[in-house]
C-alpha positions as semicolon CSV with decimal commas, in nm:
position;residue;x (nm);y (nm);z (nm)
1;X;0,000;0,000;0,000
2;X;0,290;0,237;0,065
3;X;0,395;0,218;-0,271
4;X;0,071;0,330;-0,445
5;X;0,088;0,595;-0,220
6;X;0,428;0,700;-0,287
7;X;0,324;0,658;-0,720
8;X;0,026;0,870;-0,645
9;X;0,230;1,122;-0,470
10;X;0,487;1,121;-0,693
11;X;0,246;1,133;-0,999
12;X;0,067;1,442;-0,838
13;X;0,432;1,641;-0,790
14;X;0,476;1,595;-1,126
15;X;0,140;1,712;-1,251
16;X;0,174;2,024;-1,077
17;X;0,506;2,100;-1,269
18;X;0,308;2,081;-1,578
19;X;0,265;2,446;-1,766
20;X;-0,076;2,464;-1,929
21;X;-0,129;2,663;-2,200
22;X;-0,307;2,962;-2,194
23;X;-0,650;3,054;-2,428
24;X;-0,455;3,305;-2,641
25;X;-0,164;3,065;-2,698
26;X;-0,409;2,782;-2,761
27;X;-0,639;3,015;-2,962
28;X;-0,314;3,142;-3,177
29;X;-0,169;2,805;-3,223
30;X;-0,506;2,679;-3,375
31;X;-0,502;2,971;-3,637
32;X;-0,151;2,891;-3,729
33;X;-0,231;2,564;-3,767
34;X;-0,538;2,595;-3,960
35;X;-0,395;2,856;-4,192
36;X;-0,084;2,585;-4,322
37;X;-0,331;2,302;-4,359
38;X;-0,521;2,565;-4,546
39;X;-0,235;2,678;-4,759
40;X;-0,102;2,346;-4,827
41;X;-0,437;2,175;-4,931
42;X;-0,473;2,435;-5,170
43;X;-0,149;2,411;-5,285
44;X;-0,193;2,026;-5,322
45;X;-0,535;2,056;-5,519
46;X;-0,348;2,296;-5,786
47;X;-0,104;2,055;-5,814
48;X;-0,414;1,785;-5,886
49;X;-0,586;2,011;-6,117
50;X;-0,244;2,093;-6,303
51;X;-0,161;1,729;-6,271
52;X;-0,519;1,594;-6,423
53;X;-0,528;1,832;-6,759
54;X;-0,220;1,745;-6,816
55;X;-0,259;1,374;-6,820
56;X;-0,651;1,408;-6,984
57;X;-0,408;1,628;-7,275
58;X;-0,190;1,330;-7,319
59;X;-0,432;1,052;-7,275
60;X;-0,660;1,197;-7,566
């Protein structure tokens, strides 16, 4: 029993050394994220588009 109670104290010192982010770096790391996934998804559909005239140009 002592050493469950030694892992849960242990596990609690620990937790309380954790630094949670706050809402404005949460809220800021969600645009930044969202605005690459953006960018990059519509850089990978031009590439597509490019990709499928070219081949439809060829094929025919």
């Amino acid at each position: 029993m002592n050493k469950y109670l030694s892992y849960y104290k242990k596990a609690k010192d620990e937790l309380g050394k954790v630094i949670f982010p706050i809402k404005e770096q949460v809220r800021s790391a969600f645009i930044s994220v969202f605005v690459v996934v953006t960018v990059i998804s519509l850089f990978l559909a031009l590439i597509d588009a490019i990709m499928s005239v070219s081949l439809s140009s060829v094929m025919n």
